[in-house]
Coordinates of C-alpha atoms in Angstrom, one line a residue:
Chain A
X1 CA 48.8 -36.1 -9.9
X2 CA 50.3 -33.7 -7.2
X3 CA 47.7 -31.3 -7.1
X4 CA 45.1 -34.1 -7.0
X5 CA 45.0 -34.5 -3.3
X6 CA 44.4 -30.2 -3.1
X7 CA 41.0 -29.1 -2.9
X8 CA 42.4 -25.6 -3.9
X9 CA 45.6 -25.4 -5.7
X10 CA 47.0 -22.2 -7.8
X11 CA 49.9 -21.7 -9.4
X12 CA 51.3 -17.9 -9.8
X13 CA 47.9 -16.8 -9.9
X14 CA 47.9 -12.7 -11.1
X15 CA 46.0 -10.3 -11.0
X16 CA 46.6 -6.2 -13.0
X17 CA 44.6 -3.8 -13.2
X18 CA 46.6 -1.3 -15.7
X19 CA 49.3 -0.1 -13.0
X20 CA 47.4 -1.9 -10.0
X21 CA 48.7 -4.9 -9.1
X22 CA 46.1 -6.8 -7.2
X23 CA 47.8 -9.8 -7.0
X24 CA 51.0 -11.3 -7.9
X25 CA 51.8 -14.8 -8.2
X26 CA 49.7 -16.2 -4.8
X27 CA 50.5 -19.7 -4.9
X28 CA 48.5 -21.8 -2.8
X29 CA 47.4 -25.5 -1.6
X30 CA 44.5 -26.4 0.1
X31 CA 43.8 -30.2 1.4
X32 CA 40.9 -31.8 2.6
X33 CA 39.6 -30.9 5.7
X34 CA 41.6 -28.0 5.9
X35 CA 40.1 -24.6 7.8
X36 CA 42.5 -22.6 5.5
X37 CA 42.2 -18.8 7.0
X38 CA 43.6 -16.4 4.3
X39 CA 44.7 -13.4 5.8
X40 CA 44.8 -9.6 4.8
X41 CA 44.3 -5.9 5.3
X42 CA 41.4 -4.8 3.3
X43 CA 42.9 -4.3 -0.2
X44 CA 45.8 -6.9 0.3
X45 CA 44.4 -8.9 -2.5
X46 CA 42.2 -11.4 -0.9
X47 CA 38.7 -10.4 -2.9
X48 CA 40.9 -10.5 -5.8
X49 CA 42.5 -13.6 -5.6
X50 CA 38.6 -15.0 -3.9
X51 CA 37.0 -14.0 -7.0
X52 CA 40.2 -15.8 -9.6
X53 CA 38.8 -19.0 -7.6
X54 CA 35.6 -18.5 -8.4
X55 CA 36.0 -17.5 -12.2
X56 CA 34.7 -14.2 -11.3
X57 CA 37.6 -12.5 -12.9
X58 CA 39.9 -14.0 -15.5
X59 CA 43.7 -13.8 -13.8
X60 CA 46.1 -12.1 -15.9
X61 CA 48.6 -15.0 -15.9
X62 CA 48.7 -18.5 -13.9
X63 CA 45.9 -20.9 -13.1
X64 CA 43.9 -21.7 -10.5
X65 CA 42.5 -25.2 -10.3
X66 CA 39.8 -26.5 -7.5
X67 CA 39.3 -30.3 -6.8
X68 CA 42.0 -30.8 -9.6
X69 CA 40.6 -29.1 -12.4
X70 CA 41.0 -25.9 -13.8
X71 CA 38.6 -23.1 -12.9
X72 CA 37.2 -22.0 -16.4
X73 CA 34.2 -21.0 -18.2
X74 CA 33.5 -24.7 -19.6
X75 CA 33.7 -26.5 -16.3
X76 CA 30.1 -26.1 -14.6
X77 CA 30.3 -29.2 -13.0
X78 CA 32.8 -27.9 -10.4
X79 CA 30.5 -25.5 -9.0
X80 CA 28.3 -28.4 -7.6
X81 CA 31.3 -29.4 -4.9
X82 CA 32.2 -25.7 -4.3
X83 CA 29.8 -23.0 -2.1
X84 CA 30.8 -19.7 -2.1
X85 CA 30.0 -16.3 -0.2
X86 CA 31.6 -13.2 -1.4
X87 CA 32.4 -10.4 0.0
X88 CA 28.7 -8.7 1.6
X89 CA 26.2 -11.2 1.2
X90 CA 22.9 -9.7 -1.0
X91 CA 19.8 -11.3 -1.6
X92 CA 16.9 -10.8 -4.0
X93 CA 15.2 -7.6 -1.0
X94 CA 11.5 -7.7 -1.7
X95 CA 12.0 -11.8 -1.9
X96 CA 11.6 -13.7 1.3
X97 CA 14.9 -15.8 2.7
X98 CA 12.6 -18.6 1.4
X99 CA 12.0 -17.4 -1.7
X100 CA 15.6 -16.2 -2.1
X101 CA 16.9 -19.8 -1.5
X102 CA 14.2 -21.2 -3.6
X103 CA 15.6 -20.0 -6.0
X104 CA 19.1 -20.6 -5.2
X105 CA 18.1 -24.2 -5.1
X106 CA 16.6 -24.2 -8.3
X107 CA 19.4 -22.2 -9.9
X108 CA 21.6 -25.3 -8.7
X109 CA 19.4 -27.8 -9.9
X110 CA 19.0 -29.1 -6.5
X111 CA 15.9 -32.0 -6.5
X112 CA 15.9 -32.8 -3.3
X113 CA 13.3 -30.2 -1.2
X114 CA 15.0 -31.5 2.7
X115 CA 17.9 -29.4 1.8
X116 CA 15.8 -25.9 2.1
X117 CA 14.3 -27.2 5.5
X118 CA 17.9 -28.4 7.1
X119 CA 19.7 -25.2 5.9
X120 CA 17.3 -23.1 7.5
X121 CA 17.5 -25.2 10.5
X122 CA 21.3 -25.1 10.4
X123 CA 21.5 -21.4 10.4
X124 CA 18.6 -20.5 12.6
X125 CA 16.8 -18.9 9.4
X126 CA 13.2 -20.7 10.7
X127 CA 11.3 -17.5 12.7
X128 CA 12.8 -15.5 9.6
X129 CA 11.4 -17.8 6.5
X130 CA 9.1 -15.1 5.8
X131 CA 10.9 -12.0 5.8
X132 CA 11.6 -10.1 2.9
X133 CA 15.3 -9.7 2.5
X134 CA 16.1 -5.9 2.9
X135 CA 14.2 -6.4 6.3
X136 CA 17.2 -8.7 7.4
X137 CA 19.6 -7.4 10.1
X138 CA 23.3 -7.5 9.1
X139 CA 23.7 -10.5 10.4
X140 CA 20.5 -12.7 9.4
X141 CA 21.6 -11.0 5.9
X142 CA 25.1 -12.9 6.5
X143 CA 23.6 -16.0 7.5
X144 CA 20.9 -16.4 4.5
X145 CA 24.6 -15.8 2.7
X146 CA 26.0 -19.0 4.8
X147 CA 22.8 -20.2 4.1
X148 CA 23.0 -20.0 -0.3
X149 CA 26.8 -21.2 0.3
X150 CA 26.1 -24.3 1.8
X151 CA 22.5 -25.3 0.7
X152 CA 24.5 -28.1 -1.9
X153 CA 26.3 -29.8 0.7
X154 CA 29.6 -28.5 -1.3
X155 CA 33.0 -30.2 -0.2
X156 CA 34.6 -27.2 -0.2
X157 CA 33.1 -23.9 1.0
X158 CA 35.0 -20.3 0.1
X159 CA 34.1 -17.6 2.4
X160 CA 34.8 -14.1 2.1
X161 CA 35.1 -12.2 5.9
X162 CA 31.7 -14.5 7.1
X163 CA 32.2 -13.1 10.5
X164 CA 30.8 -9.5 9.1
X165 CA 28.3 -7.9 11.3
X166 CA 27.8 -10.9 13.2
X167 CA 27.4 -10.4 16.9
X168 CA 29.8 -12.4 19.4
X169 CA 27.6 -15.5 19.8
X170 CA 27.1 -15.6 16.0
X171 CA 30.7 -15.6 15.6
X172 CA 31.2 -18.1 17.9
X173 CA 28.2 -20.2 16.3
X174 CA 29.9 -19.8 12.5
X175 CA 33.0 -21.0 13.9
X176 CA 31.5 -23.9 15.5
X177 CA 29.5 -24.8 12.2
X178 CA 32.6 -24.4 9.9
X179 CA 34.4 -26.6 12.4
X180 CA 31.9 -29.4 12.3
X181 CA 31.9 -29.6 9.0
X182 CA 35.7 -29.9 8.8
X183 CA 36.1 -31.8 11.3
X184 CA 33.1 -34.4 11.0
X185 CA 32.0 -34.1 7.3
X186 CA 35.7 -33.6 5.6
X187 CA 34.5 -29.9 4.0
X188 CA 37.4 -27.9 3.2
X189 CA 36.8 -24.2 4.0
X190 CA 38.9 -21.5 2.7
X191 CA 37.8 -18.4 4.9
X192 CA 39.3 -15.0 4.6
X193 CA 39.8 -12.3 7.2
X194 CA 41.6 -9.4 8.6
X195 CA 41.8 -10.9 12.3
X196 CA 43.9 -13.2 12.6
X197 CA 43.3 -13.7 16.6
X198 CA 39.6 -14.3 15.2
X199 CA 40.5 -16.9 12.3
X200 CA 43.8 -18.4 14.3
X201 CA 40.7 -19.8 16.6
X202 CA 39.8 -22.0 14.0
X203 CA 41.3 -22.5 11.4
X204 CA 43.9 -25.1 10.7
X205 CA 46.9 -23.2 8.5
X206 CA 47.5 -19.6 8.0
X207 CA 48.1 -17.7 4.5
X208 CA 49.3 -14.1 5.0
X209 CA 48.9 -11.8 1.9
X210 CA 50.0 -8.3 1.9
X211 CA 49.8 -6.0 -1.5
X212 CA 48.9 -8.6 -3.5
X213 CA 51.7 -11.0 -2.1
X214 CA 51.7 -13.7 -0.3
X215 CA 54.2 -13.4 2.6
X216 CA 53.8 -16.2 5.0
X217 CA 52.1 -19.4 5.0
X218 CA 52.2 -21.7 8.0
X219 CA 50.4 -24.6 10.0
X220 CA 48.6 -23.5 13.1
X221 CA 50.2 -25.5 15.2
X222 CA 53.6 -23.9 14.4
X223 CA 52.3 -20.4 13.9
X224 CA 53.8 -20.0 17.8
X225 CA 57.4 -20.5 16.8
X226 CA 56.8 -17.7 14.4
X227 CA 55.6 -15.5 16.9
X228 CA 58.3 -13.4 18.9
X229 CA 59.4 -14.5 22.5
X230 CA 61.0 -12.1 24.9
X231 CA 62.1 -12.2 28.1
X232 CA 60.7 -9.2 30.2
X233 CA 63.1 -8.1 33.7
X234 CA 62.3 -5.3 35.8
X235 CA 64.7 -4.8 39.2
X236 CA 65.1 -2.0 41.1
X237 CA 68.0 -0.5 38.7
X238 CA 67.2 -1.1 35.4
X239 CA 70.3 0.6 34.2
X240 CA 73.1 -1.2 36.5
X241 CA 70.8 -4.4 35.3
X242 CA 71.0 -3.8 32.0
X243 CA 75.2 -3.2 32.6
X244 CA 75.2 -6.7 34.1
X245 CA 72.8 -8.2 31.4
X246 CA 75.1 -7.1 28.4
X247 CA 78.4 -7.7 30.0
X248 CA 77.5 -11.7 30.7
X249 CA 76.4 -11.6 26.8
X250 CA 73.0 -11.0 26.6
X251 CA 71.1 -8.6 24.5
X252 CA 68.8 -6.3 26.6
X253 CA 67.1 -3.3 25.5
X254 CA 64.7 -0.7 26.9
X255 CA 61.0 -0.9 26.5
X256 CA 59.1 2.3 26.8
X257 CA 58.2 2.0 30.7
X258 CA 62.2 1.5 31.5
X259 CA 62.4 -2.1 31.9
X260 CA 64.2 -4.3 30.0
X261 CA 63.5 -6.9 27.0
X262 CA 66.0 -9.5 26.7
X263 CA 65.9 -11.7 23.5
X264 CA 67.7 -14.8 22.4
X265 CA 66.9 -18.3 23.1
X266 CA 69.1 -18.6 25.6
X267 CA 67.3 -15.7 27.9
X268 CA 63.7 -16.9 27.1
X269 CA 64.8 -20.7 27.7
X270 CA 66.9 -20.4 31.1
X271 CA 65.0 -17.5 32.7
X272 CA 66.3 -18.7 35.8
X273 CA 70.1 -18.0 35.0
X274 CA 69.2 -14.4 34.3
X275 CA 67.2 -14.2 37.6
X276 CA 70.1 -16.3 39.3
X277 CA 72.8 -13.8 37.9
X278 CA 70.9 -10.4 38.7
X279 CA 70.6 -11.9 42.6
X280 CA 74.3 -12.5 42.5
X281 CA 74.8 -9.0 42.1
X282 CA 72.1 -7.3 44.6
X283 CA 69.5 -6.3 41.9
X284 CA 67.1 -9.7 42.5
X285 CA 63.8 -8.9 39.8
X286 CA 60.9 -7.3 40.9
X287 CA 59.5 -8.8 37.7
X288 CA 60.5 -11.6 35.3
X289 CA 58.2 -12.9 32.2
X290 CA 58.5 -14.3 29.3
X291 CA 56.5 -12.3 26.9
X292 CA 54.6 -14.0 23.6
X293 CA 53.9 -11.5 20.9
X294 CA 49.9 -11.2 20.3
X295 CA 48.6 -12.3 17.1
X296 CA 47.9 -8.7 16.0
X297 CA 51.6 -7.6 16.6
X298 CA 52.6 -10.5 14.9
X299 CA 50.5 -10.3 12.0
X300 CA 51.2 -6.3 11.8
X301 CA 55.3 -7.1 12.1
X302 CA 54.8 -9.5 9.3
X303 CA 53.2 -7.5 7.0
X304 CA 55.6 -4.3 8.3
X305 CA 58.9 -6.7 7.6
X306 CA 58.1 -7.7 3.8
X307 CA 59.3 -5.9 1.3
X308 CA 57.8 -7.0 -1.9
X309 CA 59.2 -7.7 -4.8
X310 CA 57.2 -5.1 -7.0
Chain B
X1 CA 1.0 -3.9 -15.9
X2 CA -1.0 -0.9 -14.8
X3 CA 1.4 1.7 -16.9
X4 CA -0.3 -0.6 -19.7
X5 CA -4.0 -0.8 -19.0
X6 CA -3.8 2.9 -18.4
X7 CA -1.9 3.6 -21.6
X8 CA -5.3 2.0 -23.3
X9 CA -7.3 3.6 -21.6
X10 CA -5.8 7.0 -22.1
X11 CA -5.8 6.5 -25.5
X12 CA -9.7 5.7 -25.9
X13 CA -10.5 8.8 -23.6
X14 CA -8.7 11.4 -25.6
X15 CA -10.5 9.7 -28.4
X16 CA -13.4 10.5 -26.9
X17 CA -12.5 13.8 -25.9
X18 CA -11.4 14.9 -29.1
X19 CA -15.1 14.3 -30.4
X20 CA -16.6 16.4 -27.9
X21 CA -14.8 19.5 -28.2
X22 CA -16.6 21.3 -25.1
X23 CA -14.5 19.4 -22.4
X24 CA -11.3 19.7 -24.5
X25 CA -11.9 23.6 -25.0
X26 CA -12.0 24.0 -20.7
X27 CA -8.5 22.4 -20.8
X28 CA -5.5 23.5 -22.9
X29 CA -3.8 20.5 -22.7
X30 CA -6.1 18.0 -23.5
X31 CA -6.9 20.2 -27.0
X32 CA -3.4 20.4 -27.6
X33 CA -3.0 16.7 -26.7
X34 CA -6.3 15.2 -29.0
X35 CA -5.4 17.6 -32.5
X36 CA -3.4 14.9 -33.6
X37 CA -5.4 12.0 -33.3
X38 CA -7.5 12.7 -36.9
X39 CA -11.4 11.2 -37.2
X40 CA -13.5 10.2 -34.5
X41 CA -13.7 6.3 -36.4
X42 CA -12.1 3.0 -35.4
X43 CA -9.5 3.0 -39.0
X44 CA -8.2 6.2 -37.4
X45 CA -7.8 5.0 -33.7
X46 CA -6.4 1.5 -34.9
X47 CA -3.7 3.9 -36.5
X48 CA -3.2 5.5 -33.2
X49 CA -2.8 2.2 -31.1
X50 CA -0.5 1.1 -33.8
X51 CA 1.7 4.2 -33.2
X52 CA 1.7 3.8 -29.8
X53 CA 2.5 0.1 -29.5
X54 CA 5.5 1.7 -31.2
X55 CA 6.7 4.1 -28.9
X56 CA 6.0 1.7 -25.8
X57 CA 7.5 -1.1 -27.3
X58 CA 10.8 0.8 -27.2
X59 CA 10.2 2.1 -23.9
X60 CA 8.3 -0.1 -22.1
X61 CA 9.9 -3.5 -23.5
X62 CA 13.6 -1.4 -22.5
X63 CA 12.8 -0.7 -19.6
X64 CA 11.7 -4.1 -18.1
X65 CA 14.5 -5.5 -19.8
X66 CA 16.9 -3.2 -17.9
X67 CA 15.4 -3.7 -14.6
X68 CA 15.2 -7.3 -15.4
X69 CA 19.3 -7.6 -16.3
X70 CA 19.8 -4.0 -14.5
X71 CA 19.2 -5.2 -11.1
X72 CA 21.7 -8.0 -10.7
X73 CA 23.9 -5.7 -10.5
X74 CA 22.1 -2.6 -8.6
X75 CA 20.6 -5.0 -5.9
X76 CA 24.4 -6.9 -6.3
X77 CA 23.1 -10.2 -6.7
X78 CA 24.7 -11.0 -9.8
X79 CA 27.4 -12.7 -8.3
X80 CA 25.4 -15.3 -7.4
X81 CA 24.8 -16.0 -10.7
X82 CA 28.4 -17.1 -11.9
X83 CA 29.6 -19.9 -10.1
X84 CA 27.1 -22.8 -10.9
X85 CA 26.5 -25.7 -12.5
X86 CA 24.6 -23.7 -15.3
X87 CA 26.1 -22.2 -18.3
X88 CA 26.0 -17.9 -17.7
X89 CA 24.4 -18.0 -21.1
X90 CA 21.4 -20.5 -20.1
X91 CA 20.5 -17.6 -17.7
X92 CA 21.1 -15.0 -20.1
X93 CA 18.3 -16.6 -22.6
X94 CA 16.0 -17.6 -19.9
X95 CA 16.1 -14.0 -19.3
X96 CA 14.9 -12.7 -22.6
X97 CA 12.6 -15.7 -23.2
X98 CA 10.9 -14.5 -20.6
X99 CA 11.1 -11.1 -21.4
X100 CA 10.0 -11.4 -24.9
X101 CA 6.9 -13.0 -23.4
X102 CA 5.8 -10.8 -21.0
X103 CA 6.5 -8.1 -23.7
X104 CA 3.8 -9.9 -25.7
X105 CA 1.6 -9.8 -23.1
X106 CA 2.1 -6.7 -22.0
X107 CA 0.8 -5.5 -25.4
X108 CA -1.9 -7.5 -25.5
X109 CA -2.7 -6.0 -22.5
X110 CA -2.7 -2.3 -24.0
X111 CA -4.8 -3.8 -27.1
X112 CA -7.6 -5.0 -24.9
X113 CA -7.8 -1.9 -22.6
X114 CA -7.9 0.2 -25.8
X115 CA -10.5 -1.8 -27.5
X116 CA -12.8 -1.9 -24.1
X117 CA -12.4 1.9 -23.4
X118 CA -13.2 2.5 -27.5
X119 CA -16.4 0.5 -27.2
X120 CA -17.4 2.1 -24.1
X121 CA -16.9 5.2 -25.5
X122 CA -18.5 4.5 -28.4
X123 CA -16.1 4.8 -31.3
X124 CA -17.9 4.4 -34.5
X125 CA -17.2 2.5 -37.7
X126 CA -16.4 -1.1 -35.9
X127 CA -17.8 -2.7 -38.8
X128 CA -16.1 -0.8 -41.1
X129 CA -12.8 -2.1 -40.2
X130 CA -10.5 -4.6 -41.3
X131 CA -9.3 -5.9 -38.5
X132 CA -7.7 -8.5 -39.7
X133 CA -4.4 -6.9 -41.1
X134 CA -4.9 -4.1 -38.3
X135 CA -3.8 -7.5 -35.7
X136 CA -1.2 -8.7 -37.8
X137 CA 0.5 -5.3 -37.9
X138 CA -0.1 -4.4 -34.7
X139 CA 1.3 -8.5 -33.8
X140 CA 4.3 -7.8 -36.0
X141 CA 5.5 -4.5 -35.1
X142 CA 5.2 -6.2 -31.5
X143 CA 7.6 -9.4 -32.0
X144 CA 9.8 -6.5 -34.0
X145 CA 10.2 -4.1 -30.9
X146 CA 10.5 -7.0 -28.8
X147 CA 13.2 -9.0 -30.4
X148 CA 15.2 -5.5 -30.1
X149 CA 15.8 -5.8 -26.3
X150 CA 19.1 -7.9 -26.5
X151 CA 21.1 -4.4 -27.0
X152 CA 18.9 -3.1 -24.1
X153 CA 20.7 -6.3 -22.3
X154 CA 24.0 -5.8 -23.4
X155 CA 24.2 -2.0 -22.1
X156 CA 22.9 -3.1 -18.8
X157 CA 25.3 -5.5 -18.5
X158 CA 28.2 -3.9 -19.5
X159 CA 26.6 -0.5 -17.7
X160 CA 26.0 -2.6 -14.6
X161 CA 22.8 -1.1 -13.7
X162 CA 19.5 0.5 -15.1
X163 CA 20.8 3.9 -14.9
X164 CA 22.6 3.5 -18.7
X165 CA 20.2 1.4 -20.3
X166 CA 17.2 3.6 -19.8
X167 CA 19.3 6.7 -21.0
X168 CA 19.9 4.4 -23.5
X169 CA 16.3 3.9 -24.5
X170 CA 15.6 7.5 -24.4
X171 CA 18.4 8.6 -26.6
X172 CA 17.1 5.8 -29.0
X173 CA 13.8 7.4 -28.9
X174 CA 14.9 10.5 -29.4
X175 CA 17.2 9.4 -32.1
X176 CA 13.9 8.0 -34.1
X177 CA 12.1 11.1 -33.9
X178 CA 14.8 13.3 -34.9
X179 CA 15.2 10.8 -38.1
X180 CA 11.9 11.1 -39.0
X181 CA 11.7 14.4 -38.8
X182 CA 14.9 15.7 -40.1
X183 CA 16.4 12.6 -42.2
X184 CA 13.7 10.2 -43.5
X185 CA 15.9 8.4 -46.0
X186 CA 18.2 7.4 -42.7
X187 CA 15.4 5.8 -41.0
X188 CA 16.2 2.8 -43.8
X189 CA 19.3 2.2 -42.3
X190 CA 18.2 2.8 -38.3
X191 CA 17.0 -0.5 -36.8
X192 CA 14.9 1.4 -34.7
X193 CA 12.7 2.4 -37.3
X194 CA 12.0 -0.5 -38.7
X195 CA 9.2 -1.4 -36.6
X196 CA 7.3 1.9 -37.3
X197 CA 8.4 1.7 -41.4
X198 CA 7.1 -1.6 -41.4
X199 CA 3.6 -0.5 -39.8
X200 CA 3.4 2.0 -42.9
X201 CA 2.0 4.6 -40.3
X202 CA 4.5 6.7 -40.5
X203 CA 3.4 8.3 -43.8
X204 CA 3.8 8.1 -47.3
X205 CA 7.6 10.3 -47.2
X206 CA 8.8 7.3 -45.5
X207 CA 10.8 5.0 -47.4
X208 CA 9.7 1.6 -47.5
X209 CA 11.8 -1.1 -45.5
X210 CA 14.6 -3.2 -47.7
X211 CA 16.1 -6.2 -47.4
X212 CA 19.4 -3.9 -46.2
X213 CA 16.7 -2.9 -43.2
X214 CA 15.9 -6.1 -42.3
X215 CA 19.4 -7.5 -42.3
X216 CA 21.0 -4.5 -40.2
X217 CA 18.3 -5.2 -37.9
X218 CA 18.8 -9.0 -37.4
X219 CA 22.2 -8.0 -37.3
X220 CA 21.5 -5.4 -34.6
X221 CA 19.8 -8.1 -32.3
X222 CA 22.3 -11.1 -33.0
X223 CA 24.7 -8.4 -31.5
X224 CA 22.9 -7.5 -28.6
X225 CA 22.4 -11.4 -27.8
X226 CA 25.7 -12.6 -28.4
X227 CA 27.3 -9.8 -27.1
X228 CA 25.9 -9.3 -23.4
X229 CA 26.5 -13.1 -23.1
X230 CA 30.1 -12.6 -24.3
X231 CA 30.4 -10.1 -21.6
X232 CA 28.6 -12.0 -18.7
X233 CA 30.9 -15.2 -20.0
X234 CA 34.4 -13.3 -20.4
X235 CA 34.1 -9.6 -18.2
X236 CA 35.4 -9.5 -14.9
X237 CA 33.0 -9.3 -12.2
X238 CA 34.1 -7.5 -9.5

């Protein structure tokens, strides 16, 4: 009953290839509503583990179940709540984006002809209804692929890196869309990407996967207090500072331009005693800051840190 | 559809040629080419079309049928075609439902060219013909090269392209021949001749088809069907 309230839930889903291990027991939950951004560097398994949801590839051990039931040949039903986008979006090239999504819509079994019209509205397709595919820039090629994912009105869309070759305002109009939907029409989106300051815009919980494993799953919200703090000083002395610093018990190292990083929560929370303390002893800071760790760092010190299993 | 027309056509002009002997004897080729069509008369060209519905029915039905399954996966579409609400294996036999058809029409297509271009060149002996069992072998040995796209199907499939299945084809061609030629009992057991035993134009040396014939061939279809929609339904698609 558990997994009933998870769009997308798997249990120790894996993947081999022979000796390749593509992925190894990702476990995840999805709920409803959720903008669950799914992490990666390309080959960390998120294709893989994409394609398990999908039924694309039968997973070498564990289950993966969508809307509460099992993702298997028998169960065709399940693929009229679920829109999907994989990897490069490709279309039928000498069919038009209308004829490709004709016959997307009949291939779905779709009976009702507004859908065609507000998709193409919806993605700005209209000026392009009568291109042939393969004369589609990258990124009216990506959005005829939003386009084939989403024609059902699915309640819960998977998207494989949907910001390829889009240009900044495309991005920004994607991330708006997927948001709506979430927000307004309770679509669960599981989107994958290898930006996390991209998908952290968005997206409301994080899922890290690196070599096939998944290494760190959090909500948005709290993905800050996973990011390193430091407290940055720079006086005139940075040596005689750093004397002072370590002698009242703090930790202070060296950063690469000579100035000093001081860690600890007690640092990063009182800045003011440090700056206090430094003063006391002639060396007031030329320069205090706390420092937050980007997104990239963090996501790179992540996937540096784990040490899988295998 | 032109390949067709122009097949029919072909065939009626070297008919024609062969009767005249001054144009073929200006061109090497086209002597070389019309020696083996026999008589100047109607019973020998229907002979002819009947061997060539033969050879194009292997070729021409393969090779639609691996450009029709072939490029799902060349132009990388196929994806598209796994998760939704219909069965893979609906798809799969919509696909060579319609291929079967259009490889009936396709020779039909090569019947009527070649029956136009013979009148217009003036083939004689139209009356002595009888045409009736000339249609129903030429129907036959249609519906028999057609039903034998499903292994076609299967090696595009599991080949995920048109590249394989059109070597495929060609190395069955060349297979046939080489039976013919070199090993005409083996030709009983090859479901590739079949077709052209059944037509009884490939000579009196050939053995008649058996109910052993018959049975590997149905049995060499029923794979081809059941096995590319075992692969669609159970492969991974990557």
């Amino acid at each position: 009953m558990f997994k009933m309230t998870h769009v997308i839930h798997t249990e120790n889903l894996t993947k081999h290839y022979g000796d390749v291990h593509a992925a190894e027991d990702v476990t995840l939950h999805i709920k409803k509503a959720e903008i669950y951004g799914f992490l990666g560097l390309n080959g960390a398994g998120k294709t893989t583990t994409i394609r398990m949801l999908l039924g694309m590839i039968r997973p070498t051990m564990g289950t993966a179940f969508l809307f509460g039931q099992k993702v298997g040949p028998g169960n065709l039903d399940l693929w009229n709540q679920v829109g999907h986008l994989v990897e490069t979006p490709y279309s039928y090239p000498e069919l038009t984006v209308m004829e490709n999504l004709e016959i997307y819509y009949r291939l779905r079994l779709l009976k009702d002809p507004g859908l065609l019209a507000d998709v193409v509205e919806k993605l700005h397709l209209g000026q392009y209804r009568n291109t042939k595919a393969k004369h589609l820039s990258l990124g009216n090629a990506q959005r005829l692929g939003i386009a084939k994912a989403m024609i059902h009105h699915p309640g819960l869309l998977i998207l494989d890196e949907p910001a390829n070759g889009l240009d900044p305002a495309g991005i920004v109009e994607i991330r708006e869309l997927l948001s709506d939907l979430a927000g307004n029409h309770g679509v669960s989106v599981f989107i994958s990407s290898h930006i996390l300051g991209e998908i952290s815009r968005f997206a409301t919980r994080i899922g890290i996967i690196h070599e096939g494993h998944m290494i760190y799953e959090s909500d948005i919200d709290r993905l800050d207090q996973s990011r390193r703090r430091s407290l940055h000083v720079e006086t005139l002395d940075n040596e005689q500072a750093h004397e002072i610093l370590s002698s009242a018990g703090y930790s202070a190292d060296f950063l690469s331009d000579g100035s000093l990083e001081v860690s600890g929560e007690a640092a990063i929370n009182h800045p003011e005693k440090i700056s206090a303390l430094l003063a006391s002893q002639g060396l007031a800071p030329k320069k205090i800051l706390v420092e937050e760790e980007d997104l990239e760092h963090f996501f790179l010190r992540l996937i540096q840190t784990s040490k899988p299993s295998s | 559809m032109f390949f067709f027309v122009f097949m029919g056509i072909v065939m009626g002009l070297l008919m024609f040629v062969s009767q005249h002997p001054e144009i073929a004897s200006r061109s090497a080729t086209l002597s070389v080419k019309t020696s083996f069509l026999g008589e100047f008369s109607w019973a020998a060209y229907n002979d002819l079309l009947i061997q060539i519905i033969l050879t194009v029915g292997v070729i021409g039905f393969g090779i639609i049928t691996s450009w029709d399954f072939g490029r799902e996966f060349s132009d990388r579409v196929v994806k598209d075609l796994l998760a939704l609400p219909v069965p893979r294996f609906t798809i799969i036999l919509a696909k060579l439902i319609i291929l079967f058809f259009w490889s009936m029409i396709l020779s039909v297509i090569v019947l009527v060219a070649a029956i136009l271009t013979g009148l217009a060149v003036r083939i004689p002996g139209w009356t002595a013909v009888d045409w009736f069992p000339f249609l129903w072998n030429y129907i036959v040995c249609t519906v028999l090269n057609a039903l034998l796209i499903t292994p076609v199907a299967f090696v595009a499939s599991a080949g995920r392209g048109y590249l394989l299945p059109i070597s495929f084809i060609i190395l069955i061609m060349i297979l046939t021949q080489l039976l013919f030629v070199g090993l005409p009992g083996a030709a009983f057991w090859f479901p590739w001749a079949l077709p052209a035993l059944f037509s009884g134009v490939a000579g009196e040396a050939m053995p008649q088809p058996g109910f052993i014939s018959y049975l590997i061939y149905g049995l060499t279809v029923l794979a081809g069907l059941f096995g590319t929609i075992a692969w669609w339904q159970y492969a991974d698609h990557k």
